[in-house]
Coordinates of C-alpha atoms in Angstrom, one line a residue:
M1 CA -37.2 0.0 99.8
Y2 CA -37.5 -2.8 103.0
S3 CA -37.6 -2.4 106.9
S4 CA -35.2 -3.0 109.4
D5 CA -36.9 -0.8 112.2
R6 CA -38.5 -3.8 113.7
F7 CA -35.7 -6.3 113.5
N8 CA -32.3 -5.5 114.1
F9 CA -29.1 -5.7 112.1
S10 CA -27.0 -3.6 114.0
P11 CA -23.3 -5.3 114.4
D12 CA -23.8 -5.6 118.7
A13 CA -22.7 -8.6 119.2
N14 CA -26.3 -8.6 121.4
D15 CA -27.7 -9.2 118.3
G16 CA -25.9 -12.4 117.9
L17 CA -25.2 -11.0 113.5
G18 CA -22.1 -9.8 114.9
A19 CA -22.8 -8.0 111.0
T20 CA -20.9 -6.0 110.3
E21 CA -22.6 -1.9 108.4
A22 CA -21.5 -3.1 104.8
E23 CA -22.6 -6.7 105.5
L24 CA -26.1 -5.4 106.8
R25 CA -25.6 -2.4 103.1
F26 CA -24.8 -5.3 100.7
L27 CA -27.6 -7.3 102.8
R28 CA -30.8 -4.8 102.4
S29 CA -28.6 -4.4 98.7
V30 CA -29.1 -8.1 97.4
L31 CA -33.1 -8.6 99.3
S32 CA -33.9 -5.1 96.3
Q33 CA -33.1 -6.6 93.9
L34 CA -34.7 -10.0 94.7
P35 CA -37.7 -10.9 91.7
S36 CA -39.5 -13.1 94.7
G37 CA -41.8 -10.8 97.5
V38 CA -40.1 -11.8 101.3
T39 CA -41.1 -10.8 104.2
V40 CA -39.6 -11.5 108.1
Q41 CA -42.7 -11.7 110.6
D42 CA -42.5 -11.8 114.4
E43 CA -44.4 -14.1 116.9
Q44 CA -47.0 -11.8 116.9
G45 CA -47.6 -12.2 113.1
R46 CA -46.2 -7.2 113.3
F47 CA -44.2 -7.3 109.9
L48 CA -39.9 -6.8 110.3
L49 CA -38.6 -7.1 106.9
V50 CA -41.1 -6.4 103.7
N51 CA -38.1 -6.3 100.4
D52 CA -39.4 -4.2 97.2
T53 CA -41.0 -7.2 95.7
A54 CA -43.6 -8.4 98.3
A55 CA -43.9 -4.2 98.3
V56 CA -45.5 -4.6 95.3
Q57 CA -47.2 -7.4 95.8
L58 CA -48.9 -6.1 99.1
G59 CA -50.4 -3.3 97.9
A60 CA -48.3 -1.3 101.0
A61 CA -44.6 1.0 101.1
A62 CA -42.1 -0.9 102.3
N63 CA -42.6 0.5 105.5
S64 CA -45.9 0.9 106.5
V65 CA -46.8 -1.6 105.8
D66 CA -47.8 -3.0 109.8
G67 CA -49.8 1.1 109.8
V68 CA -52.5 -1.0 106.3
S69 CA -55.2 -2.8 107.1
A70 CA -56.3 -5.0 104.0
P71 CA -58.1 -8.2 104.5
H72 CA -54.9 -10.6 102.9
L73 CA -52.7 -8.4 105.2
D74 CA -54.8 -10.0 107.6
I75 CA -54.8 -13.1 106.9
R76 CA -51.4 -13.4 106.8
R77 CA -51.2 -12.0 109.8
T78 CA -52.9 -14.7 111.7
S79 CA -51.7 -17.2 109.5
C80 CA -47.9 -16.3 110.5
R81 CA -48.8 -17.1 114.4
E82 CA -50.6 -20.7 113.3
I83 CA -47.9 -21.9 111.4
L84 CA -44.8 -20.7 114.1
G85 CA -46.7 -22.1 115.8
R86 CA -46.8 -25.8 114.5
G87 CA -43.6 -25.0 113.5
R88 CA -43.4 -26.8 110.0
T89 CA -43.2 -25.1 107.0
V90 CA -46.8 -25.1 104.7
I91 CA -46.8 -24.2 100.7
A92 CA -50.2 -22.0 99.9
E93 CA -51.5 -19.6 97.2
E94 CA -52.7 -16.7 98.1
K95 CA -55.5 -14.6 95.9
V96 CA -53.9 -10.9 97.0
T97 CA -54.3 -6.6 95.9
G98 CA -51.9 -5.0 95.0
E99 CA -50.3 -2.2 93.1
R100 CA -50.9 -4.8 89.9
G101 CA -54.5 -5.7 90.7
A102 CA -55.9 -8.6 92.3
Q103 CA -52.8 -11.7 92.1
T104 CA -52.6 -14.9 92.9
L105 CA -49.1 -16.1 94.7
L106 CA -46.6 -19.0 95.8
T107 CA -46.1 -18.2 98.9
A108 CA -43.7 -20.7 101.5
H109 CA -43.9 -19.3 104.6
R110 CA -40.4 -20.8 106.7
P111 CA -39.9 -20.7 110.5
V112 CA -36.6 -20.0 112.0
R113 CA -34.7 -18.3 114.5
I114 CA -32.6 -16.5 114.5
G115 CA -30.8 -15.7 117.7
D116 CA -33.3 -15.9 120.2
R117 CA -36.5 -14.2 118.6
Q118 CA -38.2 -16.9 116.6
V119 CA -39.7 -15.4 112.8
L120 CA -42.1 -16.8 110.0
I121 CA -39.8 -16.2 106.4
S122 CA -42.6 -15.5 103.7
S123 CA -41.0 -16.0 99.9
S124 CA -43.9 -14.5 97.0
A125 CA -43.9 -15.3 93.5
D126 CA -46.0 -14.1 91.2
I127 CA -48.5 -16.8 89.8
S128 CA -51.0 -14.8 88.1
E129 CA -50.8 -15.5 84.1
Q130 CA -50.2 -19.5 85.1
K131 CA -53.2 -19.0 87.2
E132 CA -55.0 -17.5 84.4
F133 CA -53.5 -19.8 81.8
E134 CA -54.5 -22.5 83.6
D135 CA -58.1 -21.0 84.6
Q136 CA -58.0 -21.2 80.4
L137 CA -57.8 -24.5 79.9
F138 CA -60.3 -25.9 82.7
R139 CA -63.1 -23.2 81.6
A140 CA -62.3 -25.1 77.4
A141 CA -61.9 -28.6 79.4
Y142 CA -65.4 -28.6 80.6
Y143 CA -67.2 -25.1 79.9
D144 CA -68.9 -24.7 76.7
E145 CA -67.1 -21.3 74.8
L146 CA -70.6 -19.9 72.8
T147 CA -73.4 -20.4 76.4
G148 CA -71.1 -20.5 79.5
L149 CA -72.4 -23.5 80.4
P150 CA -70.8 -26.9 81.5
M151 CA -70.7 -29.5 79.3
R152 CA -70.6 -33.0 79.5
R153 CA -67.8 -34.1 81.2
V154 CA -69.6 -31.8 83.7
V155 CA -72.3 -33.2 84.0
E156 CA -71.2 -37.2 83.3
H157 CA -69.0 -36.6 87.2
R158 CA -72.2 -35.6 88.4
A159 CA -74.8 -38.0 87.5
D160 CA -72.1 -40.5 88.3
T161 CA -71.7 -39.3 91.4
L162 CA -75.5 -39.3 92.6
V163 CA -75.3 -42.6 91.3
R164 CA -72.8 -43.8 93.8
R165 CA -74.6 -41.9 96.4
G166 CA -78.1 -43.1 95.5
R167 CA -78.9 -44.1 99.2
V168 CA -77.9 -41.0 100.2
E169 CA -78.6 -38.6 97.9
G170 CA -82.2 -39.9 96.1
R171 CA -84.0 -40.1 92.7
F172 CA -82.8 -37.6 89.7
A173 CA -84.1 -37.1 86.8
L174 CA -81.4 -36.3 83.8
A175 CA -83.5 -34.6 80.9
F176 CA -82.2 -34.4 77.8
L177 CA -83.5 -30.6 74.6
D178 CA -83.1 -31.8 71.3
L179 CA -84.0 -28.2 69.5
D180 CA -86.5 -28.4 66.4
N181 CA -85.3 -27.7 63.0
F182 CA -81.9 -25.5 64.5
K183 CA -80.8 -26.8 60.6
Y184 CA -83.6 -23.6 59.5
I185 CA -82.4 -21.5 62.0
N186 CA -78.8 -21.5 60.9
D187 CA -79.7 -21.5 56.7
Y188 CA -82.6 -19.3 57.1
Y189 CA -81.5 -16.3 59.7
G190 CA -78.2 -17.6 59.5
H191 CA -75.1 -18.8 61.8
A192 CA -74.6 -15.9 63.7
T193 CA -78.1 -15.4 65.1
G194 CA -78.0 -19.6 65.3
D195 CA -75.5 -18.6 68.2
A196 CA -76.6 -16.0 69.5
L197 CA -81.0 -18.3 69.9
L198 CA -78.6 -20.8 71.3
I199 CA -76.8 -18.3 73.8
E200 CA -81.3 -16.8 74.7
L201 CA -82.1 -20.5 75.7
A202 CA -79.7 -21.1 77.0
K203 CA -81.2 -18.5 79.7
R204 CA -84.9 -19.3 79.5
I205 CA -84.0 -23.1 80.7
S206 CA -81.7 -21.8 83.6
R207 CA -83.6 -19.1 85.1
D208 CA -85.9 -21.5 86.9
L209 CA -83.8 -24.0 88.0
R210 CA -82.4 -24.5 91.4
E211 CA -78.7 -24.3 92.4
S212 CA -78.8 -28.6 92.9
D213 CA -79.9 -29.2 89.2
L214 CA -77.4 -29.3 85.7
L215 CA -78.0 -27.4 82.4
S216 CA -75.0 -29.0 80.4
R217 CA -74.4 -27.5 76.5
I218 CA -73.3 -31.6 74.9
S219 CA -73.7 -30.1 71.4
G220 CA -74.4 -27.8 68.2
D221 CA -77.8 -27.6 69.7
E222 CA -78.8 -30.0 72.4
F223 CA -78.9 -29.5 75.2
L224 CA -78.6 -32.1 78.5
L225 CA -81.3 -30.9 82.0
L226 CA -79.9 -32.5 85.4
L227 CA -82.4 -32.5 87.8
H228 CA -82.3 -33.3 91.4
P229 CA -83.7 -33.8 93.5
I230 CA -86.8 -34.9 92.3
E231 CA -89.7 -37.2 95.0
R232 CA -92.3 -37.6 91.5
A233 CA -92.6 -38.0 88.1
E234 CA -95.0 -36.1 87.6
E235 CA -92.9 -32.4 89.7
V236 CA -91.1 -33.2 86.7
A237 CA -93.3 -33.5 83.6
E238 CA -94.9 -31.2 85.5
F239 CA -91.7 -28.2 84.9
L240 CA -90.4 -29.1 82.2
H241 CA -94.2 -29.5 80.6
A242 CA -94.1 -25.7 82.1
L243 CA -89.9 -24.8 80.3
L244 CA -91.0 -26.1 76.8
D245 CA -94.1 -22.9 76.7
R246 CA -91.9 -20.7 78.3
L247 CA -89.9 -22.3 74.4
N248 CA -92.6 -21.3 72.3
A249 CA -92.2 -17.8 73.2
P250 CA -90.6 -16.2 70.8
F251 CA -87.2 -14.5 70.5
F252 CA -86.0 -11.4 70.0
I253 CA -82.5 -11.3 68.0
D254 CA -81.4 -7.9 65.8
G255 CA -85.2 -6.6 65.3
A256 CA -85.6 -10.7 64.2
E257 CA -87.8 -12.6 65.5
V258 CA -86.9 -16.3 65.6
F259 CA -88.9 -19.0 66.4
A260 CA -87.9 -22.4 68.5
S261 CA -89.0 -25.0 70.1
A262 CA -87.0 -28.3 71.8
S263 CA -88.0 -31.4 72.3
V264 CA -87.5 -33.4 75.6
G265 CA -86.5 -37.1 76.6
V266 CA -86.4 -38.0 80.0
S267 CA -85.0 -40.9 82.5
L268 CA -84.9 -41.6 85.8
F269 CA -83.5 -42.4 88.5
P270 CA -82.8 -45.6 89.3
E271 CA -86.3 -46.6 87.1
H272 CA -84.6 -46.5 84.2
G273 CA -80.7 -47.3 84.7
A274 CA -78.3 -47.0 87.5
S275 CA -75.7 -44.6 85.9
Y276 CA -74.9 -41.8 83.9
D277 CA -74.8 -43.9 80.1
V278 CA -77.8 -45.6 81.0
L279 CA -79.4 -43.1 81.6
R280 CA -78.1 -40.4 79.2
Q281 CA -78.7 -43.7 76.3
N282 CA -82.1 -43.8 77.2
A283 CA -83.3 -39.8 77.7
D284 CA -80.9 -40.0 74.3
L285 CA -83.6 -43.1 73.0
A286 CA -86.8 -41.1 74.7
M287 CA -86.2 -38.3 72.6
Y288 CA -85.9 -39.2 69.4
R289 CA -89.4 -41.0 69.9
V290 CA -91.1 -37.1 70.9
K291 CA -88.6 -36.6 67.7
N292 CA -90.5 -39.1 65.0
S293 CA -94.1 -38.7 66.3
G294 CA -94.1 -34.7 66.3
K295 CA -92.0 -32.6 68.1
G296 CA -91.9 -30.2 70.7
T297 CA -93.5 -32.3 73.3
L298 CA -91.6 -34.5 76.4
A299 CA -91.6 -39.1 76.1
F300 CA -90.8 -40.2 79.8
F301 CA -88.8 -43.7 78.8
S302 CA -90.2 -46.7 78.2
S303 CA -89.4 -50.3 77.8
A304 CA -90.7 -50.5 74.7
M305 CA -88.6 -47.4 73.8
E306 CA -85.4 -50.0 73.7
H307 CA -86.6 -52.7 72.1
E308 CA -88.1 -50.4 68.8
A309 CA -83.6 -49.3 69.2
L310 CA -83.1 -52.6 68.7
A311 CA -85.3 -52.8 65.8
R312 CA -83.6 -49.9 64.5
M313 CA -80.1 -50.7 65.1
K314 CA -80.9 -53.7 63.0
V315 CA -82.1 -52.0 59.8
E316 CA -79.2 -49.7 60.4
Q317 CA -77.2 -52.4 60.2
S318 CA -79.2 -54.0 57.4
L319 CA -79.2 -51.3 55.2
R320 CA -75.4 -50.9 55.6
L321 CA -74.2 -53.8 54.7
A322 CA -76.8 -53.6 52.1
I323 CA -74.4 -50.6 50.4
L324 CA -71.7 -53.3 51.0
E325 CA -73.0 -55.7 48.7
K326 CA -75.1 -53.7 45.7
R327 CA -77.9 -55.3 46.8
F328 CA -79.6 -52.0 46.2
C329 CA -81.2 -52.0 42.4
C330 CA -83.5 -49.3 40.2
A331 CA -87.1 -49.2 39.0
F332 CA -88.7 -46.5 37.2
Q333 CA -91.8 -45.1 36.8
A334 CA -93.2 -43.0 33.8
K335 CA -94.2 -39.9 33.3
V336 CA -96.8 -40.4 31.1
D337 CA -98.2 -37.4 28.4
I338 CA -102.0 -37.5 29.8
R339 CA -103.1 -36.0 26.4
T340 CA -101.4 -38.7 24.4
E341 CA -100.4 -41.4 26.7
E342 CA -97.3 -40.8 25.5
I343 CA -94.3 -41.4 28.2
K344 CA -92.1 -38.1 28.5
G345 CA -89.6 -39.4 30.9
I346 CA -88.9 -41.8 33.8
E347 CA -87.8 -41.2 37.5
A348 CA -84.6 -43.3 38.4
L349 CA -86.3 -45.0 42.4
V350 CA -84.2 -46.7 44.5
R351 CA -85.0 -49.5 45.7
L352 CA -83.4 -52.5 47.9
R353 CA -83.6 -56.2 48.2
D354 CA -83.3 -57.8 51.2
N355 CA -80.8 -61.0 52.1
E356 CA -84.4 -63.0 50.9
G357 CA -84.5 -61.2 48.2
V358 CA -88.0 -59.9 48.6
I359 CA -87.7 -55.9 47.6
Q360 CA -88.6 -52.7 50.2
A361 CA -89.7 -49.7 49.3
P362 CA -87.7 -46.6 50.8
G363 CA -90.0 -45.9 53.1
A364 CA -88.4 -48.5 55.3
F365 CA -84.4 -47.0 55.0
I366 CA -84.3 -43.9 53.1
N367 CA -85.4 -41.3 56.3
L368 CA -82.6 -43.8 57.9
A369 CA -80.1 -43.6 54.8
V370 CA -79.8 -39.5 55.6
E371 CA -79.7 -39.5 59.0
L372 CA -76.5 -42.2 58.8
G373 CA -74.8 -39.4 55.6
L374 CA -75.3 -43.3 53.5
I375 CA -78.0 -41.4 51.2
D376 CA -75.1 -39.9 49.3
E377 CA -73.9 -43.4 48.0
L378 CA -77.2 -44.2 47.4
A379 CA -77.6 -41.4 44.7
H380 CA -74.6 -41.9 42.9
L381 CA -75.3 -46.4 43.5
V382 CA -79.1 -45.6 41.4
L383 CA -76.3 -43.1 38.5
D384 CA -74.2 -46.3 38.7
E385 CA -77.4 -48.5 37.8
I386 CA -78.4 -46.1 35.2
V387 CA -75.6 -45.2 33.4
K388 CA -75.1 -49.6 33.5
S389 CA -78.8 -50.0 32.1
I390 CA -78.6 -46.4 29.2
D391 CA -79.0 -48.9 26.3
L392 CA -81.3 -50.5 28.1
I393 CA -83.5 -47.3 29.1
N394 CA -83.7 -45.8 25.5
D395 CA -84.9 -49.1 24.4
T396 CA -87.6 -49.2 26.5
F397 CA -88.5 -45.9 26.6
G398 CA -86.8 -43.7 24.2
Q399 CA -83.6 -41.5 23.6
D400 CA -86.0 -38.7 24.5
A401 CA -87.6 -39.9 27.9
T402 CA -85.9 -37.5 30.5
I403 CA -84.2 -39.3 33.1
S404 CA -85.5 -38.0 36.6
I405 CA -83.3 -38.6 40.3
N406 CA -84.1 -37.9 43.5
V407 CA -81.4 -35.6 45.3
A408 CA -82.9 -35.5 49.6
A409 CA -82.3 -31.6 50.8
K410 CA -80.0 -32.4 52.7
Q411 CA -77.6 -33.3 50.0
A412 CA -79.8 -30.8 47.8
S413 CA -77.0 -27.9 50.3
N414 CA -73.9 -29.7 50.7
P415 CA -71.7 -28.2 47.8
D416 CA -68.5 -31.6 48.9
F417 CA -72.0 -33.9 47.8
M418 CA -73.3 -31.5 45.4
Q419 CA -70.6 -30.6 42.7
P420 CA -68.7 -34.1 42.7
F421 CA -72.4 -35.3 41.8
A422 CA -72.9 -32.8 38.7
R423 CA -69.9 -33.8 37.5
A424 CA -70.2 -37.7 37.1
L425 CA -73.5 -36.2 35.9
E426 CA -71.8 -35.1 33.3
A427 CA -68.9 -38.6 32.7
T428 CA -71.9 -39.5 31.6
G429 CA -72.5 -38.1 28.6
F430 CA -75.6 -37.2 27.8
P431 CA -76.0 -35.0 31.1
K432 CA -79.0 -32.5 29.4
R433 CA -81.4 -35.9 29.9
F434 CA -81.1 -36.4 33.8
M435 CA -83.9 -33.8 35.6
V436 CA -82.8 -33.8 39.4
E437 CA -85.7 -33.6 42.0
V438 CA -85.3 -31.5 44.9
T439 CA -87.7 -31.7 48.4
E440 CA -88.4 -27.2 48.1
D441 CA -87.5 -26.7 51.6
A442 CA -84.0 -26.5 50.0
F443 CA -84.6 -23.8 47.4
V444 CA -86.4 -21.2 49.7
T445 CA -84.3 -22.0 53.0
R446 CA -80.8 -20.5 53.2
S447 CA -78.5 -22.8 52.0
H448 CA -76.0 -22.7 49.5
F449 CA -78.4 -24.8 46.9
Q450 CA -80.2 -21.8 45.2
D451 CA -77.2 -20.0 44.9
E452 CA -74.3 -22.0 44.3
I453 CA -75.5 -25.2 43.1
V454 CA -77.9 -24.9 40.2
P455 CA -76.0 -23.0 38.5
L456 CA -73.7 -25.7 38.1
L457 CA -76.4 -27.4 37.1
R458 CA -77.3 -25.8 34.8
E459 CA -74.5 -24.6 33.6
I460 CA -74.2 -28.4 32.0
G461 CA -77.3 -28.9 31.1
V462 CA -79.4 -30.9 34.3
G463 CA -82.7 -29.5 34.6
I464 CA -84.5 -29.4 37.9
S465 CA -87.5 -30.5 39.1
I466 CA -89.5 -29.2 42.6
D467 CA -90.3 -32.3 44.2
D468 CA -94.0 -33.2 47.0
F469 CA -95.0 -28.7 46.3
G470 CA -97.9 -28.7 48.6
I471 CA -96.3 -30.0 51.9
G472 CA -93.1 -28.8 53.0
Y473 CA -92.6 -24.7 53.1
S474 CA -94.1 -23.8 50.1
S475 CA -96.5 -21.0 49.5
L476 CA -97.0 -19.8 45.4
S477 CA -95.0 -16.6 46.3
A478 CA -91.9 -18.9 46.9
L479 CA -92.4 -20.0 43.9
A480 CA -91.7 -16.2 42.0
D481 CA -87.7 -16.5 43.2
I482 CA -87.1 -20.0 42.2
T483 CA -85.4 -21.8 39.3
A484 CA -86.3 -25.0 37.7
D485 CA -87.6 -26.7 35.5
E486 CA -90.4 -28.7 36.5
I487 CA -92.8 -29.0 39.8
K488 CA -94.1 -31.6 40.9
I489 CA -97.7 -31.3 43.0
D490 CA -98.1 -33.4 45.9
R491 CA -100.5 -36.8 45.3
S492 CA -102.3 -35.0 48.6
F493 CA -103.3 -32.2 46.9
I494 CA -104.6 -35.1 44.4
T495 CA -106.4 -37.8 45.2
D496 CA -110.1 -37.8 45.1
I497 CA -109.2 -34.2 43.5
H498 CA -112.2 -34.6 41.3
K499 CA -114.8 -34.7 44.9
R500 CA -112.2 -31.5 46.4
P501 CA -113.6 -28.0 45.6
R502 CA -111.5 -26.4 48.1
S503 CA -108.2 -28.8 46.8
Q504 CA -109.4 -27.2 43.0
G505 CA -109.0 -24.2 44.2
I506 CA -105.7 -24.3 44.7
L507 CA -104.4 -27.0 41.9
R508 CA -105.6 -23.7 39.4
A509 CA -104.0 -20.9 41.3
I510 CA -100.2 -23.6 41.7
E511 CA -100.3 -24.4 37.5
S512 CA -101.5 -20.7 36.7
L513 CA -98.4 -19.6 38.3
S514 CA -95.7 -22.6 37.2
E515 CA -97.3 -21.4 33.8
A516 CA -96.6 -17.7 33.9
L517 CA -92.9 -19.0 35.1
G518 CA -92.5 -20.7 32.5
M519 CA -92.3 -24.3 35.0
T520 CA -93.1 -27.8 33.7
V521 CA -95.9 -28.6 36.0
I522 CA -96.8 -32.7 37.2
A523 CA -99.1 -34.1 38.3
E524 CA -98.7 -37.2 41.6
G525 CA -100.6 -39.9 42.5
I526 CA -102.7 -40.7 39.8
E527 CA -104.8 -43.9 40.9
S528 CA -108.0 -43.3 39.8
F529 CA -109.7 -42.4 36.1
E530 CA -111.7 -39.8 38.0
E531 CA -108.7 -38.4 38.9
L532 CA -107.3 -38.6 35.5
A533 CA -110.6 -37.9 34.1
Y534 CA -110.9 -34.2 36.4
L535 CA -107.0 -32.9 35.2
Q536 CA -107.9 -33.7 31.5
A537 CA -111.4 -32.1 32.0
A538 CA -110.4 -29.4 33.8
T539 CA -107.1 -28.2 34.0
K540 CA -104.9 -27.1 31.9
I541 CA -101.8 -30.1 33.3
R542 CA -100.1 -32.2 30.4
Y543 CA -98.4 -35.1 32.8
A544 CA -98.4 -36.9 35.5
Q545 CA -97.1 -39.8 37.6
G546 CA -99.3 -42.7 39.5
Y547 CA -100.0 -46.3 40.0
Y548 CA -103.1 -45.6 37.4
F549 CA -100.8 -45.9 34.4
S550 CA -97.5 -47.6 35.5
R551 CA -96.2 -49.2 39.4
P552 CA -92.9 -48.8 39.5
I553 CA -91.1 -51.0 36.5
F554 CA -87.7 -53.2 37.5
L555 CA -86.3 -53.6 33.9
E556 CA -85.5 -56.6 34.5
E557 CA -89.1 -57.5 33.7
L558 CA -89.4 -55.0 30.3
K559 CA -86.1 -57.2 28.6
P560 CA -86.4 -57.9 25.1
A561 CA -85.5 -61.3 23.4
V562 CA -84.5 -59.0 20.7
P563 CA -83.2 -56.2 19.8
L564 CA -85.9 -53.6 18.5
A565 CA -86.5 -51.3 15.8
S566 CA -86.8 -48.0 17.0
E567 CA -90.0 -47.4 16.1
A568 CA -91.4 -50.4 17.5
R569 CA -89.8 -48.8 20.7
M570 CA -91.8 -46.7 22.1
S571 CA -94.5 -49.9 22.0
L572 CA -92.5 -51.6 24.4
A573 CA -92.9 -48.7 27.1
S574 CA -96.3 -47.3 26.3
R575 CA -97.8 -51.1 26.2
A576 CA -96.2 -51.8 29.9
V577 CA -97.7 -48.4 31.1
Q578 CA -100.8 -50.4 29.4
E579 CA -100.6 -53.5 31.0
N580 CA -100.2 -52.5 34.7
R581 CA -102.9 -49.9 34.2
Q582 CA -105.2 -53.1 33.5
A583 CA -103.7 -55.0 36.3
Y584 CA -104.5 -52.1 38.9
A585 CA -107.6 -51.7 38.3
R586 CA -109.0 -55.1 38.5
S587 CA -107.0 -54.7 41.1
S588 CA -109.1 -52.0 43.0
R589 CA -112.3 -53.2 41.9
Y590 CA -111.1 -56.6 44.9
R591 CA -110.0 -54.0 46.8
R592 CA -113.1 -52.1 46.9

C-alpha cells in the first residue's frame, strides 16, 4: 500500500510528469515490491508517499501515516524540514518501533526538486540484525559475560584519558582487588557456586560507587576499581575499608552460606605513576604485599614495594636458570623408630645450590616455584635424583626404607601432573618403596585428589602421607574421610610438648583417632631430649623426624670408600644419625 493522494501522479500536462495512467500503476507496483522502505515528504514534513515496506517499518498504515503521532515519526517530520533547508543528502541511523518491534534503520535522505515542488525522498534498510550482532561483538570485546562489568580495556582507556587530562580532571585512585582463597571456594562448593559468588561480589562492590567511578573484572577473581575524583588518600582508605567490611558479610548462594574476603592494593595518580601501566603494576605490587602479610585488608603502594619486586624478580630469574642448569639436589632426612633408633624411612628434600655453591633451604624458593608453575619440574628432578642414586640410598639406609617425596597441594589436585607422575613412579620398578607426602588441604577440599589420584596411587602400591597435620584445614572428624597410610604431626604441636598440657591433649586425640583408622603417626621437628622423652613415656607414637636425630644428609657425605656388606648398611645410616645427634647437641649447648 502507498499513498498518492497528496502527491499527484495524474497525467495532467501541468504536473510536468507526462506519465500515463498505465505508467503510474506500474510505478505503484514497483514501489510496493521494493525491499527498502521508501517515503516522500513535502517541505512541511508531511508524508506524500509511503510504500508497504516503509509502512511496516514505521508502524502505521500507508494511507494514514500522517494521522499517526509517534516519536520517530515526529523526528522524521522535523528532520525533513531541516534537510530540505540545507539541501544536502544525509545518511543516518534511526531507532523506530514498528510492527516488528524495536528496529534500527539505516536511512538515506535525499532532497530533490520535481517540477515546482521540493521534496525529500528517503530510503530505509532494516539493519537491526547487524546492529545486534555488532552489539554482541562489542560486549564480548569490552564487557565480561559473567558479571556484565567492563573488562580490562575499558578501565585502561578511562585511566589513560584521565592521565592525559590530569590537570583538568585531577587525582584518581586505582584499586586492585583479588578474592582470597577463591580456588578453595571453587574446589569445595563447585564452580557454579564460585561463578555465582563472583556475580554477587560484583553487585556488592558496585553498590556505593558514584557514576564517575568504574569497576572492571580483569580476570577470574581479580577486579580493578577506578575511583575518580578524589581529594585525599584518607578518603580512599575510608571508602575501601567500608567496602571490605561489606564483603566480609556472608553470601547466601543456593542454600550455602559462603564467606569471602578480598585483598586490595591501591595506587594514586599522580603520586604513584604517570601512566595506566605503572599505576596498575604498582597497585598489583601493593595487593601482593597484602596477600603475603595476612590477606583481607588493603595497602597503598610505596617505593619499598618496588625494591621488593625487583628482588623477587631476581629470585625468579635465578630459579628458572637453576632448573635449566640442574642445580637442584636432594638431601635425605631419616624417619626414626624412637623405641629402637632404627631407620624406618627417609624423606627426600629438594635443595638449591646458588651460583656460589651455597645450599639454599626450600623456604627461599618453594612458594615461588609453586606460584610460577615450576614446582612440577622440581618434583620430577627429585624423582630422577632418587632413581640415579638408588644403589647408594640402599647401601646407606637399607632396601626396606621407604622414600617420601613431597607433592604440593596444587600439584596433588591436578590430574595433568599426578597421572604422569604416578606413571613415572611405577616406571622406577620399585613404586612400593615410595610415599607421597601432601598437606591436608589436598584432602579436605573438593578436588580430584581424593577421588581420582588416591585410587591411582593405591593401584601401583604408592603410600600416602599427610604432611604438616594440624596447621591447615584440619579437624579430627575430617580424618575419618581421608585415605592415607601415615600422618605427620606438625612441629608446632611438638615443640616443647613436655611443657604444654593443651598440646598434649590434642596430641593424644590425634594419636588415638589415627590408631583407630590404621594410620602410622610420625612426630615432626624433634629437637630436644625432653621432647623425645615425653613422646616415649606419655604416648604410643613410634616414629619421629627432627634435628635431634639427624639433619638432612646429602648422599655425597655418606659415600663409602668400598662397597658395603649388607649387614653394615644399617649401621652406617645409624652412625650418621648418631653423629648428627651429637653435633646438634653440642651446637644446642652453645646456643643456650
